[in-house]
Amino acid sequence: DGLWFYRHVFTEDEGSVGADGRYTYHVEIPMSVIQQAWTDQGGTGDVIANPYILAWDYGLNPSEVFPINLPSGNPGTPSPCVSPEGGHWAKDAVGWWYVCADGQTYLKAGWFTINGRDYQFGPSGYMMTGFLKRASGEWVYADSEGALVSGWVRDGGQWYFLDPATKVMATGWLAQGGSWYYLTASGAMAIGWVEDGGTWYYLNASGRMATGWVKDRGTWYYLAPSGAMLTGTQVINGRTYVFDESGAWQR
């Protein structure tokens, strides 16, 4: 499962080309050959019963990964190692995993610190990327190399902010670069109108909280220095203005 390999290079005699231009291959590999390859690579006892296979053109266009069933009593579920010390990174067409010092087991199903950086590995042992949830319930974000990032991150068309110190995804109000932003409960940066604590605020297209006069859909509103939308009768710069309950300027 990610560590043991049997490679077969297809020949033209083993394949045919269909009307759609796709190649179809057929090969039969004796169980004795597979067992010998398992033994040659340090496997003990019977070869694992459920390895996965995939096909690719020298690293290009990999197929989907799917398991096969071999007539073996070895379930192939060695206990994962718990320490990355002395191990090394490995990669295949599916992704990255971390081989432990014994060369047989690998990190999986948890968080591990490698060379001072935290990485999460899935149940199959592959390094995970994107948004990841810690056991504490906090969300972090791992880049394509699995490293946790900080600052602004764009994912799925939305902007998120990861705390520079903790790498944890922020929510609520955020002061950054002299401006205020509002991050929803999902962490996504808000734009447009936002209600918080019974008060309305307006975030412009860049996510920055607006102050002063704002025109939205043909209607004028006024936002206090705190960003709060004003209603009722207000004196602004020595002049009196009237705003209705929705904040729209009336006169």
PDB file of C-alpha atoms in Angstrom:
ATOM      1  CA  ASP A   1       0.000   0.000   0.000  1.00  0.00           C
ATOM      2  CA  GLY A   2       2.208   2.792  -1.292  1.00  0.00           C
ATOM      3  CA  LEU A   3       5.568   1.151  -0.526  1.00  0.00           C
ATOM      4  CA  TRP A   4       5.817  -2.092  -2.475  1.00  0.00           C
ATOM      5  CA  PHE A   5       5.945  -2.043  -6.278  1.00  0.00           C
ATOM      6  CA  TYR A   6       5.625  -4.476  -9.130  1.00  0.00           C
ATOM      7  CA  ARG A   7       6.154  -2.758 -12.467  1.00  0.00           C
ATOM      8  CA  HIS A   8       5.192  -4.220 -15.808  1.00  0.00           C
ATOM      9  CA  VAL A   9       6.082  -2.456 -19.069  1.00  0.00           C
ATOM     10  CA  PHE A  10       3.560  -3.352 -21.747  1.00  0.00           C
ATOM     11  CA  THR A  11       4.662  -4.338 -25.238  1.00  0.00           C
ATOM     12  CA  GLU A  12       2.779  -3.770 -28.473  1.00  0.00           C
ATOM     13  CA  ASP A  13       1.894  -7.474 -28.624  1.00  0.00           C
ATOM     14  CA  GLU A  14      -0.047  -7.136 -25.358  1.00  0.00           C
ATOM     15  CA  GLY A  15      -2.273  -4.297 -26.542  1.00  0.00           C
ATOM     16  CA  SER A  16      -4.640  -3.161 -29.249  1.00  0.00           C
ATOM     17  CA  VAL A  17      -5.947   0.212 -30.438  1.00  0.00           C
ATOM     18  CA  GLY A  18      -9.690   0.818 -30.468  1.00  0.00           C
ATOM     19  CA  ALA A  19     -11.718   2.973 -32.864  1.00  0.00           C
ATOM     20  CA  ASP A  20     -11.472   5.862 -30.389  1.00  0.00           C
ATOM     21  CA  GLY A  21      -7.677   5.699 -30.441  1.00  0.00           C
ATOM     22  CA  ARG A  22      -7.390   4.315 -26.930  1.00  0.00           C
ATOM     23  CA  TYR A  23      -5.060   1.449 -26.106  1.00  0.00           C
ATOM     24  CA  THR A  24      -6.328  -1.669 -24.359  1.00  0.00           C
ATOM     25  CA  TYR A  25      -3.818  -4.039 -22.794  1.00  0.00           C
ATOM     26  CA  HIS A  26      -4.109  -7.543 -21.444  1.00  0.00           C
ATOM     27  CA  VAL A  27      -1.455  -9.275 -19.411  1.00  0.00           C
ATOM     28  CA  GLU A  28      -1.336 -12.320 -17.161  1.00  0.00           C
ATOM     29  CA  ILE A  29       1.321 -12.376 -14.441  1.00  0.00           C
ATOM     30  CA  PRO A  30       1.873 -15.657 -12.594  1.00  0.00           C
ATOM     31  CA  MET A  31       1.312 -15.465  -8.853  1.00  0.00           C
ATOM     32  CA  SER A  32       4.757 -16.970  -8.353  1.00  0.00           C
ATOM     33  CA  VAL A  33       6.344 -13.973 -10.117  1.00  0.00           C
ATOM     34  CA  ILE A  34       4.434 -11.501  -7.942  1.00  0.00           C
ATOM     35  CA  GLN A  35       5.352 -13.456  -4.815  1.00  0.00           C
ATOM     36  CA  GLN A  36       9.029 -13.426  -5.795  1.00  0.00           C
ATOM     37  CA  ALA A  37       8.952  -9.649  -6.355  1.00  0.00           C
ATOM     38  CA  TRP A  38       7.376  -9.247  -2.919  1.00  0.00           C
ATOM     39  CA  THR A  39      10.124 -11.339  -1.318  1.00  0.00           C
ATOM     40  CA  ASP A  40      12.901  -9.563  -3.241  1.00  0.00           C
ATOM     41  CA  GLN A  41      11.741  -6.211  -1.833  1.00  0.00           C
ATOM     42  CA  GLY A  42      11.794  -7.383   1.765  1.00  0.00           C
ATOM     43  CA  GLY A  43       8.244  -8.674   2.098  1.00  0.00           C
ATOM     44  CA  THR A  44       7.762 -11.541   4.536  1.00  0.00           C
ATOM     45  CA  GLY A  45       5.270 -14.360   4.179  1.00  0.00           C
ATOM     46  CA  ASP A  46       2.605 -14.158   1.505  1.00  0.00           C
ATOM     47  CA  VAL A  47       2.281 -11.119  -0.735  1.00  0.00           C
ATOM     48  CA  ILE A  48      -0.373  -8.646   0.441  1.00  0.00           C
ATOM     49  CA  ALA A  49      -3.865  -9.592  -0.674  1.00  0.00           C
ATOM     50  CA  ASN A  50      -5.157  -6.169  -1.739  1.00  0.00           C
ATOM     51  CA  PRO A  51      -2.521  -4.044  -3.485  1.00  0.00           C
ATOM     52  CA  TYR A  52      -3.622  -1.227  -5.764  1.00  0.00           C
ATOM     53  CA  ILE A  53      -2.737  -0.806  -9.409  1.00  0.00           C
ATOM     54  CA  LEU A  54      -2.670   2.047 -11.878  1.00  0.00           C
ATOM     55  CA  ALA A  55      -1.376   2.639 -15.381  1.00  0.00           C
ATOM     56  CA  TRP A  56       0.378   5.623 -16.902  1.00  0.00           C
ATOM     57  CA  ASP A  57       2.534   6.698 -19.834  1.00  0.00           C
ATOM     58  CA  TYR A  58       5.890   7.181 -18.133  1.00  0.00           C
ATOM     59  CA  GLY A  59       4.361   9.411 -15.478  1.00  0.00           C
ATOM     60  CA  LEU A  60       1.817  11.099 -17.754  1.00  0.00           C
ATOM     61  CA  ASN A  61      -1.948  10.578 -17.865  1.00  0.00           C
ATOM     62  CA  PRO A  62      -2.221   8.259 -14.845  1.00  0.00           C
ATOM     63  CA  SER A  63      -5.315   6.108 -14.582  1.00  0.00           C
ATOM     64  CA  GLU A  64      -7.524   5.932 -11.526  1.00  0.00           C
ATOM     65  CA  VAL A  65      -6.167   3.880  -8.658  1.00  0.00           C
ATOM     66  CA  PHE A  66      -8.097   0.740  -7.800  1.00  0.00           C
ATOM     67  CA  PRO A  67      -7.384  -2.319  -5.644  1.00  0.00           C
ATOM     68  CA  ILE A  68      -7.120  -5.901  -6.840  1.00  0.00           C
ATOM     69  CA  ASN A  69      -7.675  -9.129  -4.942  1.00  0.00           C
ATOM     70  CA  LEU A  70      -4.904 -11.706  -4.843  1.00  0.00           C
ATOM     71  CA  PRO A  71      -5.242 -15.236  -3.441  1.00  0.00           C
ATOM     72  CA  SER A  72      -3.320 -14.475  -0.267  1.00  0.00           C
ATOM     73  CA  GLY A  73      -3.934 -14.648   3.453  1.00  0.00           C
ATOM     74  CA  ASN A  74      -1.851 -11.530   4.148  1.00  0.00           C
ATOM     75  CA  PRO A  75      -4.195  -8.541   4.648  1.00  0.00           C
ATOM     76  CA  GLY A  76      -1.290  -6.148   4.135  1.00  0.00           C
ATOM     77  CA  THR A  77      -2.019  -3.865   7.059  1.00  0.00           C
ATOM     78  CA  PRO A  78       1.272  -3.322   8.887  1.00  0.00           C
ATOM     79  CA  SER A  79       1.119  -1.043  11.890  1.00  0.00           C
ATOM     80  CA  PRO A  80       2.090   2.478  10.841  1.00  0.00           C
ATOM     81  CA  CYS A  81       5.217   3.951  12.317  1.00  0.00           C
ATOM     82  CA  VAL A  82       4.820   6.801  14.773  1.00  0.00           C
ATOM     83  CA  SER A  83       8.088   8.684  14.262  1.00  0.00           C
ATOM     84  CA  PRO A  84       9.456  10.270  11.068  1.00  0.00           C
ATOM     85  CA  GLU A  85      13.014  10.184  12.405  1.00  0.00           C
ATOM     86  CA  GLY A  86      15.354   8.604   9.876  1.00  0.00           C
ATOM     87  CA  GLY A  87      12.675   8.343   7.190  1.00  0.00           C
ATOM     88  CA  HIS A  88      12.335   9.955   3.785  1.00  0.00           C
ATOM     89  CA  TRP A  89       9.738  11.364   1.391  1.00  0.00           C
ATOM     90  CA  ALA A  90       8.489   9.287  -1.544  1.00  0.00           C
ATOM     91  CA  LYS A  91       6.150  10.101  -4.425  1.00  0.00           C
ATOM     92  CA  ASP A  92       4.105   8.258  -7.031  1.00  0.00           C
ATOM     93  CA  ALA A  93       1.414   9.240  -9.537  1.00  0.00           C
ATOM     94  CA  VAL A  94      -1.089   9.668  -6.685  1.00  0.00           C
ATOM     95  CA  GLY A  95       0.902  11.878  -4.329  1.00  0.00           C
ATOM     96  CA  TRP A  96       3.511  12.146  -1.579  1.00  0.00           C
ATOM     97  CA  TRP A  97       3.927   9.902   1.446  1.00  0.00           C
ATOM     98  CA  TYR A  98       6.646   9.485   4.086  1.00  0.00           C
ATOM     99  CA  VAL A  99       8.554   6.216   4.396  1.00  0.00           C
ATOM    100  CA  CYS A 100       9.823   5.451   7.887  1.00  0.00           C
ATOM    101  CA  ALA A 101      13.336   4.408   8.822  1.00  0.00           C
ATOM    102  CA  ASP A 102      12.585   0.682   8.492  1.00  0.00           C
ATOM    103  CA  GLY A 103      11.763   1.144   4.804  1.00  0.00           C
ATOM    104  CA  GLN A 104       8.555  -0.860   5.227  1.00  0.00           C
ATOM    105  CA  THR A 105       6.080   1.240   7.184  1.00  0.00           C
ATOM    106  CA  TYR A 106       4.938   4.795   6.614  1.00  0.00           C
ATOM    107  CA  LEU A 107       3.206   7.664   8.365  1.00  0.00           C
ATOM    108  CA  LYS A 108      -0.565   7.761   8.035  1.00  0.00           C
ATOM    109  CA  ALA A 109      -3.828   8.914   9.597  1.00  0.00           C
ATOM    110  CA  GLY A 110      -2.573  11.835  11.656  1.00  0.00           C
ATOM    111  CA  TRP A 111      -0.390  14.894  12.148  1.00  0.00           C
ATOM    112  CA  PHE A 112       3.396  14.586  12.227  1.00  0.00           C
ATOM    113  CA  THR A 113       6.227  17.113  12.533  1.00  0.00           C
ATOM    114  CA  ILE A 114       8.975  16.642   9.941  1.00  0.00           C
ATOM    115  CA  ASN A 115      11.998  18.953   9.960  1.00  0.00           C
ATOM    116  CA  GLY A 116      10.095  21.478  12.054  1.00  0.00           C
ATOM    117  CA  ARG A 117       6.976  21.547   9.864  1.00  0.00           C
ATOM    118  CA  ASP A 118       3.587  19.970  10.548  1.00  0.00           C
ATOM    119  CA  TYR A 119       2.034  17.692   7.938  1.00  0.00           C
ATOM    120  CA  GLN A 120      -1.173  15.693   7.889  1.00  0.00           C
ATOM    121  CA  PHE A 121      -1.359  12.250   6.307  1.00  0.00           C
ATOM    122  CA  GLY A 122      -4.573  10.539   5.287  1.00  0.00           C
ATOM    123  CA  PRO A 123      -5.726   6.986   6.090  1.00  0.00           C
ATOM    124  CA  SER A 124      -3.880   5.600   3.061  1.00  0.00           C
ATOM    125  CA  GLY A 125      -0.677   7.427   3.989  1.00  0.00           C
ATOM    126  CA  TYR A 126      -0.730  10.178   1.388  1.00  0.00           C
ATOM    127  CA  MET A 127       0.150  13.726   2.435  1.00  0.00           C
ATOM    128  CA  MET A 128      -2.907  15.982   2.503  1.00  0.00           C
ATOM    129  CA  THR A 129      -3.258  19.518   1.128  1.00  0.00           C
ATOM    130  CA  GLY A 130      -5.828  22.323   1.176  1.00  0.00           C
ATOM    131  CA  PHE A 131      -7.984  23.014   4.220  1.00  0.00           C
ATOM    132  CA  LEU A 132      -7.304  20.575   7.051  1.00  0.00           C
ATOM    133  CA  LYS A 133      -9.034  20.262  10.412  1.00  0.00           C
ATOM    134  CA  ARG A 134      -7.026  19.727  13.569  1.00  0.00           C
ATOM    135  CA  ALA A 135      -8.245  17.529  16.413  1.00  0.00           C
ATOM    136  CA  SER A 136      -8.998  20.757  18.312  1.00  0.00           C
ATOM    137  CA  GLY A 137     -11.506  21.722  15.609  1.00  0.00           C
ATOM    138  CA  GLU A 138      -9.381  24.549  14.206  1.00  0.00           C
ATOM    139  CA  TRP A 139      -8.832  24.830  10.459  1.00  0.00           C
ATOM    140  CA  VAL A 140      -5.440  25.279   8.816  1.00  0.00           C
ATOM    141  CA  TYR A 141      -4.344  25.320   5.170  1.00  0.00           C
ATOM    142  CA  ALA A 142      -1.587  23.241   3.564  1.00  0.00           C
ATOM    143  CA  ASP A 143      -0.068  24.233   0.229  1.00  0.00           C
ATOM    144  CA  SER A 144       0.777  21.847  -2.621  1.00  0.00           C
ATOM    145  CA  GLU A 145       3.897  20.761  -0.714  1.00  0.00           C
ATOM    146  CA  GLY A 146       1.882  19.999   2.419  1.00  0.00           C
ATOM    147  CA  ALA A 147       3.343  22.904   4.414  1.00  0.00           C
ATOM    148  CA  LEU A 148       0.994  25.026   6.526  1.00  0.00           C
ATOM    149  CA  VAL A 149       0.718  28.584   5.246  1.00  0.00           C
ATOM    150  CA  SER A 150      -0.198  31.917   6.798  1.00  0.00           C
ATOM    151  CA  GLY A 151      -1.654  35.165   5.526  1.00  0.00           C
ATOM    152  CA  TRP A 152      -4.165  35.465   2.693  1.00  0.00           C
ATOM    153  CA  VAL A 153      -5.072  32.324   0.740  1.00  0.00           C
ATOM    154  CA  ARG A 154      -7.464  32.033  -2.201  1.00  0.00           C
ATOM    155  CA  ASP A 155      -9.323  28.738  -2.461  1.00  0.00           C
ATOM    156  CA  GLY A 156     -12.418  27.892  -4.481  1.00  0.00           C
ATOM    157  CA  GLY A 157     -12.854  31.512  -5.552  1.00  0.00           C
ATOM    158  CA  GLN A 158     -12.890  32.795  -1.950  1.00  0.00           C
ATOM    159  CA  TRP A 159     -10.266  34.564   0.159  1.00  0.00           C
ATOM    160  CA  TYR A 160      -9.289  33.298   3.614  1.00  0.00           C
ATOM    161  CA  PHE A 161      -6.793  34.489   6.209  1.00  0.00           C
ATOM    162  CA  LEU A 162      -4.505  32.227   8.250  1.00  0.00           C
ATOM    163  CA  ASP A 163      -3.000  33.659  11.428  1.00  0.00           C
ATOM    164  CA  PRO A 164       0.764  34.256  10.937  1.00  0.00           C
ATOM    165  CA  ALA A 165       1.596  32.909  14.405  1.00  0.00           C
ATOM    166  CA  THR A 166      -0.725  29.909  14.742  1.00  0.00           C
ATOM    167  CA  LYS A 167      -1.541  29.187  11.051  1.00  0.00           C
ATOM    168  CA  VAL A 168      -5.192  28.868  12.144  1.00  0.00           C
ATOM    169  CA  MET A 169      -7.970  30.152   9.864  1.00  0.00           C
ATOM    170  CA  ALA A 170      -9.422  33.426  11.150  1.00  0.00           C
ATOM    171  CA  THR A 171     -13.103  34.351  11.464  1.00  0.00           C
ATOM    172  CA  GLY A 172     -14.870  37.567  12.441  1.00  0.00           C
ATOM    173  CA  TRP A 173     -13.252  40.992  12.213  1.00  0.00           C
ATOM    174  CA  LEU A 174      -9.659  41.192  11.038  1.00  0.00           C
ATOM    175  CA  ALA A 175      -7.393  44.257  11.091  1.00  0.00           C
ATOM    176  CA  GLN A 176      -4.799  43.923   8.364  1.00  0.00           C
ATOM    177  CA  GLY A 177      -2.650  46.514   6.614  1.00  0.00           C
ATOM    178  CA  GLY A 178      -4.530  49.443   8.122  1.00  0.00           C
ATOM    179  CA  SER A 179      -7.941  48.156   6.983  1.00  0.00           C
ATOM    180  CA  TRP A 180     -10.704  46.072   8.519  1.00  0.00           C
ATOM    181  CA  TYR A 181     -12.075  42.901   6.924  1.00  0.00           C
ATOM    182  CA  TYR A 182     -14.866  40.561   7.946  1.00  0.00           C
ATOM    183  CA  LEU A 183     -14.437  36.798   7.687  1.00  0.00           C
ATOM    184  CA  THR A 184     -17.593  34.705   7.873  1.00  0.00           C
ATOM    185  CA  ALA A 185     -18.033  31.615  10.057  1.00  0.00           C
ATOM    186  CA  SER A 186     -16.677  29.535   7.161  1.00  0.00           C
ATOM    187  CA  GLY A 187     -13.605  31.788   7.059  1.00  0.00           C
ATOM    188  CA  ALA A 188     -14.482  33.282   3.666  1.00  0.00           C
ATOM    189  CA  MET A 189     -13.867  37.021   3.313  1.00  0.00           C
ATOM    190  CA  ALA A 190     -17.165  38.907   3.085  1.00  0.00           C
ATOM    191  CA  ILE A 191     -18.038  41.572   0.544  1.00  0.00           C
ATOM    192  CA  GLY A 192     -21.141  43.754   0.473  1.00  0.00           C
ATOM    193  CA  TRP A 193     -23.411  44.231   3.479  1.00  0.00           C
ATOM    194  CA  VAL A 194     -22.723  42.360   6.719  1.00  0.00           C
ATOM    195  CA  GLU A 195     -24.717  42.484   9.951  1.00  0.00           C
ATOM    196  CA  ASP A 196     -22.768  41.976  13.153  1.00  0.00           C
ATOM    197  CA  GLY A 197     -24.117  42.550  16.645  1.00  0.00           C
ATOM    198  CA  GLY A 198     -27.229  44.248  15.277  1.00  0.00           C
ATOM    199  CA  THR A 199     -25.198  46.769  13.255  1.00  0.00           C
ATOM    200  CA  TRP A 200     -24.741  46.849   9.494  1.00  0.00           C
ATOM    201  CA  TYR A 201     -21.373  47.305   7.792  1.00  0.00           C
ATOM    202  CA  TYR A 202     -20.326  47.491   4.158  1.00  0.00           C
ATOM    203  CA  LEU A 203     -17.290  45.683   2.714  1.00  0.00           C
ATOM    204  CA  ASN A 204     -16.153  46.868  -0.711  1.00  0.00           C
ATOM    205  CA  ALA A 205     -15.090  44.623  -3.602  1.00  0.00           C
ATOM    206  CA  SER A 206     -11.613  44.169  -2.099  1.00  0.00           C
ATOM    207  CA  GLY A 207     -13.137  43.163   1.249  1.00  0.00           C
ATOM    208  CA  ARG A 208     -12.128  46.368   3.045  1.00  0.00           C
ATOM    209  CA  MET A 209     -14.655  47.871   5.448  1.00  0.00           C
ATOM    210  CA  ALA A 210     -16.027  51.140   4.065  1.00  0.00           C
ATOM    211  CA  THR A 211     -16.569  54.407   5.944  1.00  0.00           C
ATOM    212  CA  GLY A 212     -18.226  57.648   4.891  1.00  0.00           C
ATOM    213  CA  TRP A 213     -20.626  57.864   1.964  1.00  0.00           C
ATOM    214  CA  VAL A 214     -21.344  54.674   0.019  1.00  0.00           C
ATOM    215  CA  LYS A 215     -23.616  54.298  -3.001  1.00  0.00           C
ATOM    216  CA  ASP A 216     -25.121  50.853  -3.450  1.00  0.00           C
ATOM    217  CA  ARG A 217     -27.654  50.016  -6.175  1.00  0.00           C
ATOM    218  CA  GLY A 218     -28.441  53.669  -6.697  1.00  0.00           C
ATOM    219  CA  THR A 219     -28.983  54.466  -2.998  1.00  0.00           C
ATOM    220  CA  TRP A 220     -26.690  56.471  -0.729  1.00  0.00           C
ATOM    221  CA  TYR A 221     -25.720  55.346   2.775  1.00  0.00           C
ATOM    222  CA  TYR A 222     -23.417  56.816   5.377  1.00  0.00           C
ATOM    223  CA  LEU A 223     -21.029  54.730   7.463  1.00  0.00           C
ATOM    224  CA  ALA A 224     -19.511  56.091  10.671  1.00  0.00           C
ATOM    225  CA  PRO A 225     -15.720  55.974  11.251  1.00  0.00           C
ATOM    226  CA  SER A 226     -16.363  52.659  13.041  1.00  0.00           C
ATOM    227  CA  GLY A 227     -17.981  51.368   9.848  1.00  0.00           C
ATOM    228  CA  ALA A 228     -21.466  51.274  11.397  1.00  0.00           C
ATOM    229  CA  MET A 229     -24.308  52.260   9.066  1.00  0.00           C
ATOM    230  CA  LEU A 230     -26.253  55.295  10.322  1.00  0.00           C
ATOM    231  CA  THR A 231     -30.033  55.608  10.508  1.00  0.00           C
ATOM    232  CA  GLY A 232     -32.392  58.385  11.591  1.00  0.00           C
ATOM    233  CA  THR A 233     -31.421  62.062  11.728  1.00  0.00           C
ATOM    234  CA  GLN A 234     -27.681  62.671  11.728  1.00  0.00           C
ATOM    235  CA  VAL A 235     -25.430  65.738  11.601  1.00  0.00           C
ATOM    236  CA  ILE A 236     -22.500  65.090   9.262  1.00  0.00           C
ATOM    237  CA  ASN A 237     -19.851  67.753   8.705  1.00  0.00           C
ATOM    238  CA  GLY A 238     -22.238  70.424   9.983  1.00  0.00           C
ATOM    239  CA  ARG A 239     -25.181  69.392   7.800  1.00  0.00           C
ATOM    240  CA  THR A 240     -28.311  67.492   8.829  1.00  0.00           C
ATOM    241  CA  TYR A 241     -29.296  64.349   6.943  1.00  0.00           C
ATOM    242  CA  VAL A 242     -32.195  61.943   7.372  1.00  0.00           C
ATOM    243  CA  PHE A 243     -31.794  58.191   6.816  1.00  0.00           C
ATOM    244  CA  ASP A 244     -34.613  55.643   6.994  1.00  0.00           C
ATOM    245  CA  GLU A 245     -34.498  52.382   8.981  1.00  0.00           C
ATOM    246  CA  SER A 246     -32.677  50.618   6.141  1.00  0.00           C
ATOM    247  CA  GLY A 247     -29.967  53.297   6.202  1.00  0.00           C
ATOM    248  CA  ALA A 248     -31.002  54.815   2.875  1.00  0.00           C
ATOM    249  CA  TRP A 249     -30.520  58.598   2.672  1.00  0.00           C
ATOM    250  CA  GLN A 250     -33.873  60.376   2.355  1.00  0.00           C
ATOM    251  CA  ARG A 251     -32.953  64.059   2.496  1.00  0.00           C
TER     252      ARG A 251
END
